[in-house]
Coordinates of C-alpha atoms and ligand atoms in Angstrom, one line a residue:
X46 CA 110.5 143.8 46.3
X47 CA 108.5 141.9 48.9
X48 CA 105.3 143.8 48.0
X49 CA 105.4 142.4 44.6
X50 CA 105.8 138.8 45.7
X51 CA 102.7 136.8 44.8
X52 CA 104.2 133.2 44.0
X53 CA 106.8 131.5 46.2
X54 CA 108.6 128.3 46.0
X55 CA 109.9 127.0 49.3
X56 CA 112.6 124.3 49.3
X57 CA 113.3 122.3 52.6
X58 CA 116.4 120.2 53.0
X59 CA 116.5 116.7 54.5
X60 CA 118.2 117.6 57.7
X61 CA 115.4 120.0 58.5
X62 CA 112.8 117.4 58.3
X63 CA 114.7 114.3 59.6
X64 CA 117.9 115.5 61.5
X65 CA 116.2 117.3 64.6
X66 CA 115.2 116.0 67.9
X67 CA 111.4 115.9 67.2
X68 CA 110.4 113.2 64.7
X69 CA 109.6 114.0 61.1
X70 CA 105.9 114.0 61.7
X71 CA 106.2 116.9 64.1
X72 CA 108.5 118.7 61.8
X73 CA 106.2 118.1 58.6
X74 CA 103.4 119.4 60.6
X75 CA 105.3 122.5 61.7
X76 CA 106.4 123.2 58.1
X77 CA 102.9 122.8 56.7
X78 CA 101.5 125.2 59.5
X79 CA 104.2 127.9 58.3
X80 CA 103.2 127.2 54.7
X81 CA 99.5 127.6 55.5
X82 CA 100.4 131.1 57.1
X83 CA 102.0 132.3 53.8
X84 CA 98.8 131.1 52.0
X85 CA 96.6 133.0 54.3
X86 CA 98.5 136.1 53.4
X87 CA 97.2 135.6 49.8
X88 CA 100.5 133.9 48.4
X89 CA 100.5 131.1 46.1
X90 CA 103.0 128.5 47.6
X91 CA 104.8 125.6 46.1
X92 CA 106.9 123.4 48.1
X93 CA 110.0 121.4 46.9
X94 CA 110.9 118.7 49.6
X95 CA 113.9 116.7 50.2
X96 CA 113.8 113.7 52.6
X97 CA 112.8 110.7 50.6
X98 CA 115.9 108.9 50.9
X99 CA 116.4 110.0 54.6
X100 CA 112.7 108.9 55.5
X101 CA 113.4 105.6 53.7
X102 CA 116.6 105.1 55.7
X103 CA 114.5 105.7 58.9
X104 CA 111.7 103.1 58.1
X105 CA 114.2 100.5 56.9
X106 CA 116.6 101.0 59.8
X107 CA 119.7 102.2 57.5
X108 CA 122.3 103.9 59.6
X109 CA 124.5 104.9 56.6
X110 CA 123.3 106.6 53.4
X111 CA 123.6 103.9 50.7
X112 CA 126.4 104.4 48.4
X113 CA 125.2 102.3 45.4
X114 CA 122.6 103.8 43.2
X115 CA 120.0 101.1 43.4
X116 CA 120.2 101.2 47.1
X117 CA 119.3 105.0 47.1
X118 CA 116.5 104.4 44.6
X119 CA 115.1 101.7 46.7
X120 CA 115.3 103.9 49.9
X121 CA 113.6 106.8 47.9
X122 CA 110.7 104.6 46.7
X123 CA 110.0 103.7 50.4
X124 CA 110.6 107.1 51.9
X125 CA 108.6 109.1 49.3
X126 CA 105.4 107.2 50.4
X127 CA 105.9 108.1 54.0
X128 CA 106.9 111.7 53.2
X129 CA 103.6 112.2 51.3
X130 CA 101.4 110.7 53.7
X131 CA 102.9 112.9 56.2
X132 CA 102.3 116.1 54.1
X133 CA 98.6 114.9 53.4
X134 CA 97.9 114.4 57.0
X135 CA 99.2 117.7 57.9
X136 CA 97.4 119.6 55.1
X137 CA 94.2 117.9 55.5
X138 CA 94.1 119.0 59.3
X139 CA 94.3 122.6 58.1
X140 CA 91.7 122.1 55.5
X141 CA 93.6 121.7 52.1
X142 CA 95.2 118.9 50.3
X143 CA 98.8 118.2 49.0
X144 CA 99.5 117.1 45.5
X145 CA 102.7 115.2 44.6
X146 CA 104.7 115.8 41.5
X147 CA 108.0 113.7 41.1
X148 CA 110.2 115.1 38.4
X149 CA 113.4 114.0 36.5
X150 CA 115.4 116.3 34.2
X151 CA 113.9 114.4 31.1
X152 CA 110.5 115.5 32.3
X153 CA 111.4 119.3 31.7
X154 CA 113.9 119.3 28.8
X155 CA 111.3 118.5 26.1
X156 CA 109.0 121.4 25.4
X157 CA 105.7 119.3 25.4
X158 CA 106.4 117.6 28.6
X159 CA 107.6 121.0 30.2
X160 CA 104.3 122.5 29.4
X161 CA 102.4 119.5 30.8
X162 CA 104.3 119.9 34.2
X163 CA 103.6 123.7 34.0
X164 CA 99.9 123.2 33.4
X165 CA 99.5 120.8 36.2
X166 CA 101.3 123.2 38.8
X167 CA 98.9 126.0 37.5
X168 CA 95.9 123.8 38.0
X169 CA 97.0 122.9 41.5
X170 CA 97.6 126.6 42.4
X171 CA 94.3 127.7 41.1
X172 CA 92.3 125.0 43.0
X173 CA 94.3 125.7 46.2
X174 CA 96.2 122.4 46.3
X175 CA 99.6 122.6 47.9
X176 CA 102.0 121.3 45.1
X177 CA 104.7 119.1 46.9
X178 CA 107.7 118.5 44.3
X179 CA 110.6 116.2 44.8
X180 CA 113.2 114.6 42.4
X181 CA 111.8 111.3 41.3
X182 CA 114.9 109.5 42.9
X183 CA 113.7 106.0 42.3
X184 CA 114.2 106.4 38.5
X185 CA 116.3 109.6 38.2
X186 CA 119.8 108.3 37.4
X187 CA 122.6 109.6 35.5
X188 CA 121.8 112.1 32.8
X189 CA 118.1 112.5 33.7
X190 CA 119.2 113.5 37.2
X191 CA 118.8 117.1 38.6
X192 CA 121.2 115.9 41.3
X193 CA 120.0 118.2 44.1
X194 CA 116.8 119.9 45.2
X195 CA 118.4 123.5 45.2
X196 CA 118.7 123.2 41.4
X197 CA 115.3 121.7 41.3
X198 CA 113.6 124.5 43.3
X199 CA 115.4 127.1 40.9
X200 CA 114.0 125.4 37.9
X201 CA 110.4 125.0 39.4
X202 CA 110.6 128.8 40.3
X203 CA 111.8 129.7 36.7
X204 CA 109.3 127.5 35.1
X205 CA 106.2 128.9 37.0
X206 CA 107.4 132.4 37.0
X207 CA 107.9 132.6 40.8
X208 CA 108.7 135.8 42.4
X209 CA 110.7 134.4 45.2
X210 CA 112.4 131.1 46.0
X211 CA 113.3 130.4 49.5
X212 CA 116.0 127.7 50.3
X213 CA 115.6 126.7 54.0
X214 CA 118.5 125.1 55.2
X215 CA 120.6 124.5 58.6
X216 CA 122.7 127.5 58.2
X217 CA 121.7 131.2 58.4
X218 CA 122.6 132.3 54.9
X219 CA 125.7 132.7 53.1
X220 CA 128.8 134.0 54.7
X221 CA 131.8 135.7 53.5
X222 CA 135.0 133.7 53.2
X223 CA 138.3 135.0 52.8
X224 CA 141.1 133.1 51.5
X225 CA 143.6 134.2 53.9
X226 CA 141.4 133.6 57.0
X227 CA 140.4 130.2 58.1
X228 CA 136.6 130.0 58.7
X229 CA 133.7 132.3 57.7
X230 CA 133.3 136.1 58.0
X231 CA 130.2 138.2 58.0
X232 CA 126.8 137.0 56.8
X233 CA 125.8 138.4 53.3
X234 CA 122.6 140.0 53.9
X235 CA 121.7 141.2 50.6
X236 CA 123.6 140.0 47.1
X237 CA 123.0 142.1 44.3
X238 CA 124.7 140.0 41.7
X239 CA 126.7 136.7 41.4
X240 CA 130.3 137.6 40.7
X241 CA 133.3 135.0 40.0
X242 CA 134.5 136.0 43.5
X243 CA 131.1 135.0 45.1
X244 CA 131.2 131.7 43.3
X245 CA 134.6 131.2 44.5
X246 CA 133.5 131.8 48.0
X247 CA 130.8 129.2 47.8
X248 CA 133.0 126.4 46.6
X249 CA 134.0 123.6 48.7
X250 CA 131.2 123.9 51.2
X251 CA 129.2 120.9 50.0
X252 CA 128.0 117.8 51.6
X253 CA 127.3 115.9 55.1
X254 CA 125.8 112.7 55.8
X255 CA 122.1 113.6 54.9
X256 CA 122.4 116.5 52.3
X257 CA 123.4 116.6 48.8
X258 CA 123.8 120.2 47.8
X259 CA 126.0 122.9 49.5
X260 CA 126.5 126.7 48.9
X261 CA 127.7 126.2 45.4
X262 CA 124.5 124.6 44.1
X263 CA 122.7 127.5 46.0
X264 CA 124.7 130.1 44.2
X265 CA 124.2 128.6 40.8
X266 CA 120.3 128.3 41.6
X267 CA 120.5 132.1 42.6
X268 CA 122.1 133.0 39.1
X269 CA 119.4 131.1 37.3
X270 CA 116.7 132.9 39.3
X271 CA 118.2 136.3 38.9
X272 CA 118.3 135.9 35.2
X273 CA 114.7 134.7 35.5
X274 CA 113.8 138.0 37.2
X275 CA 113.1 136.1 40.5
X276 CA 114.8 136.7 43.8
X277 CA 116.1 133.9 46.1
X278 CA 116.5 133.8 49.8
X279 CA 118.7 131.3 51.8
X280 CA 117.6 131.2 55.4
X281 CA 117.9 128.7 58.5
X282 CA 114.8 126.7 58.8
X283 CA 115.3 125.2 62.3
X284 CA 112.3 127.2 63.1
X285 CA 109.9 127.2 60.2
X286 CA 108.5 130.7 61.5
X287 CA 111.5 132.0 59.7
X288 CA 109.1 132.1 56.6
X289 CA 106.9 134.7 58.1
X290 CA 110.0 136.8 59.1
X291 CA 111.2 136.7 55.6
X292 CA 107.8 137.9 54.2
X293 CA 107.9 140.7 56.7
X294 CA 111.4 141.7 55.3
X295 CA 113.4 140.9 58.4
X296 CA 117.2 140.9 58.0
X297 CA 117.7 137.0 58.2
X298 CA 119.6 134.8 56.0
X299 CA 120.9 135.9 52.4
X300 CA 118.6 137.4 49.9
X301 CA 119.8 137.5 46.3
X302 CA 118.1 140.0 44.2
X303 CA 119.3 141.5 40.8
X304 CA 119.7 145.2 40.9
X305 CA 118.4 145.6 37.4
X306 CA 115.4 143.4 37.8
X307 CA 115.5 142.3 34.0
X308 CA 113.3 139.2 33.5
X309 CA 113.7 136.8 30.6
X310 CA 110.4 135.9 29.0
X311 CA 108.9 132.5 29.2
X312 CA 110.4 131.1 25.9
X313 CA 113.9 132.4 26.8
X314 CA 113.8 130.9 30.2
X315 CA 113.0 127.7 28.6
X316 CA 115.7 128.1 26.3
X317 CA 118.5 128.9 28.8
X318 CA 117.7 126.7 31.5
X319 CA 115.6 123.6 30.2
X320 CA 116.1 122.7 26.6
X321 CA 118.7 120.2 25.7
X322 CA 121.2 121.4 22.9
X323 CA 121.3 119.1 19.8
X324 CA 124.7 120.5 18.9
X325 CA 127.3 123.2 18.9
X326 CA 127.8 126.2 16.5
X327 CA 131.3 127.6 16.8
X328 CA 131.7 131.3 16.1
X329 CA 134.7 133.6 15.5
X330 CA 135.6 136.6 17.7
X331 CA 133.7 139.0 15.5
X332 CA 130.3 137.0 15.9
X333 CA 131.1 136.6 19.7
X334 CA 131.4 140.4 19.9
X335 CA 128.1 140.9 17.9
X336 CA 126.0 138.5 20.0
X337 CA 127.5 139.3 23.4
X338 CA 128.3 143.0 23.3
X339 CA 125.9 144.4 20.6
X340 CA 122.9 142.2 21.1
X341 CA 122.7 140.9 17.5
X342 CA 121.6 137.9 15.7
X343 CA 123.8 135.2 14.6
X344 CA 124.7 135.4 10.8
X345 CA 126.4 132.5 8.7
X346 CA 129.4 134.6 8.2
X347 CA 130.7 134.4 11.8
X348 CA 130.4 130.4 12.1
X349 CA 133.7 128.5 11.8
X350 CA 132.5 125.0 12.5
X351 CA 129.3 123.0 13.3
X352 CA 129.2 120.0 15.6
X353 CA 126.7 117.4 15.8
X354 CA 123.7 116.5 13.7
X355 CA 120.5 118.5 14.1
X356 CA 117.3 119.6 12.3
X357 CA 116.0 123.2 11.7
X358 CA 114.2 124.5 14.7
X359 CA 116.5 122.4 17.2
X360 CA 118.1 124.2 20.2
X361 CA 121.8 124.7 19.7
X362 CA 124.9 126.0 21.8
X363 CA 126.8 128.9 20.5
X364 CA 130.5 128.5 21.6
X365 CA 133.6 130.3 20.8
X366 CA 137.0 129.0 19.6
X367 CA 138.0 128.0 23.2
X368 CA 134.8 126.1 23.7
X369 CA 133.1 128.6 26.1
X370 CA 129.3 128.6 25.8
X371 CA 128.1 132.0 24.8
X372 CA 124.5 131.4 24.2
X373 CA 121.8 128.9 23.3
X374 CA 119.4 129.6 20.5
X375 CA 116.9 128.0 17.9
X376 CA 118.6 127.4 14.6
X377 CA 116.8 128.3 11.3
X378 CA 119.0 125.8 9.4
X379 CA 120.0 122.1 10.0
X380 CA 123.4 120.9 10.5
X381 CA 124.2 120.0 6.8
X382 CA 123.0 123.3 5.5
X383 CA 125.1 125.2 8.0
X384 CA 128.2 123.2 7.2
X385 CA 127.5 124.6 3.6
X386 CA 126.9 128.2 4.4
X387 CA 129.2 128.7 7.4
X388 CA 131.7 131.5 6.8
X389 CA 129.6 132.9 3.9
X390 CA 127.7 136.1 3.4
X391 CA 123.8 136.1 3.8
X392 CA 123.3 137.0 0.2
X393 CA 125.2 133.9 -0.9
X394 CA 122.7 131.5 0.8
X395 CA 120.4 131.1 -1.9
X396 CA 123.2 130.1 -4.4
X397 CA 124.7 127.6 -1.8
X398 CA 121.4 126.0 -0.8
X399 CA 119.2 126.5 -3.9
X400 CA 115.4 127.1 -3.4
X401 CA 113.8 130.5 -2.6
X402 CA 113.0 130.9 1.1
X403 CA 115.9 131.6 3.2
X404 CA 116.5 133.2 6.5
X405 CA 119.0 136.0 6.9
X406 CA 119.8 134.9 10.3
X407 CA 121.2 131.4 11.5
X408 CA 119.6 132.2 14.9
X409 CA 117.3 135.3 15.4
X410 CA 118.0 137.4 18.4
X411 CA 114.4 136.8 19.5
X412 CA 115.2 133.1 19.8
X413 CA 118.7 133.5 21.4
X414 CA 119.6 133.8 25.0
X415 CA 123.0 134.5 26.4
X416 CA 124.4 132.0 28.9
X417 CA 128.0 132.6 29.4
X418 CA 128.7 132.4 33.2
X419 CA 130.9 135.4 32.9
X420 CA 128.0 137.5 31.4
Ligands
LIG122 N1 115.7 114.3 46.3 C1 116.4 113.9 47.5 C2 115.7 113.2 48.6 O1 114.4 113.4 48.6 C3 117.1 115.1 48.0 C4 118.0 115.9 47.3 C5 118.5 117.3 47.9 O2 118.3 117.3 49.1 O3 119.1 118.1 47.3 O4 116.1 112.6 49.5

C-alpha cells in the first residue's frame, strides 16, 4: 500500500502543538521539518492543523477553554494568526512557503465552492507550497461547522484524492476495548473494515481540556476514507519522526485500510460526503433491496413518500420506512413531479406528467451512492 502513496494529508492535534514542555514555536518547527522529510521523498503533503484556539488562549492568557461560542471565535481569530506566522517562519527556513486555507462546511457543500477549494489545493501542491488547513473557527458556527479536525482531514483527503491520511494524536493508536474488562486491551495494528463492534469500542473516549475529537470521530473519518479508497493511520505524534516511521511501514499506531481497495469516483465522493440533501425520498422494502443488494437504479414504483421541496438535479437522501438513510443521489424529477409518479410504473410517467421527454429512473445508478452505515 505504501508503495502507491503519492499524496498525504497529515493532521496534527492541538495537544501536540501546545501541550508539551517545549513551546509551540519549537513544536511547529519540528513538525515542519518532518513534513519537509516527506516532501523530499517525493510525496505531496497537505497539513490540517489544529491549535488556533489553543494558541489564542496562550496569547490572551486564558486558563480555561471558553465555553461560550463568541469567546471561542475570538480566541481562534487571535490564535490563527500566530499559528500561521509560526508555520511560515518554519517553512521559509527550509526553503518553501506555507499557504493558509480556512474552511467551513458551507465552503464544500456547494459544488462550485468545492471545486474552487480543490483547484486552490492543486495549485499549491503543483507549485510546492505547503497547504495549511484549519476550520475557520472565527465564523464557523452551528450548521456550517465541521466540528473537529479529524472530520476535516478526512474530507480534505477525500476531496483531493489523497492516498493516505495520517492523524497524529497523543495516543499510540486505537486499542481494543472489551465491555467486560475495564480499560484498554491490545493496540489494533491494522483494521481492514469498520464494523459495528469497532464503532462501539470507539464510543465514549472523547474530550479533554484542549482537544475536541476522540476515537469515534477518527473511526468515522476512517470509514469515509476507506470508502474513498484511501487509507488512514492514527499514530502518536509526540515525536514527529513517527511520520518517517509510518512511511517506512513500521508497526506503529493503527492503520485503517480497506481490504477490497474499492475507490468511489470523484463525483460519487462529492455526493456521499459533501453535498447537502434538499429532501428525502422514502422507499419500500422492494426498492431498498434493488438499491442495496442488487445495485439497481431507483424507479418511481418503489417510492412511497417524498419529503421536502426540491428541483430536478438536486441531491436527495433515499431513506427506508424506518427513516434509515440508504443512499444519496441526484434526482431526475422535482418533488412535485415525484409526488405524482410515486408508486407508479415507469410506462405511466408520460400520462401522469404530460410532455415527451421522461427518464425511466428517478435516480440513475451512476448518480447514486450507498451511504448506509451498516453497508
Ligand atoms: N479548529 C480547532 C482549533 O484550531 C481544533 C479542532 C480540533 O482539534 O478538532 O483550535
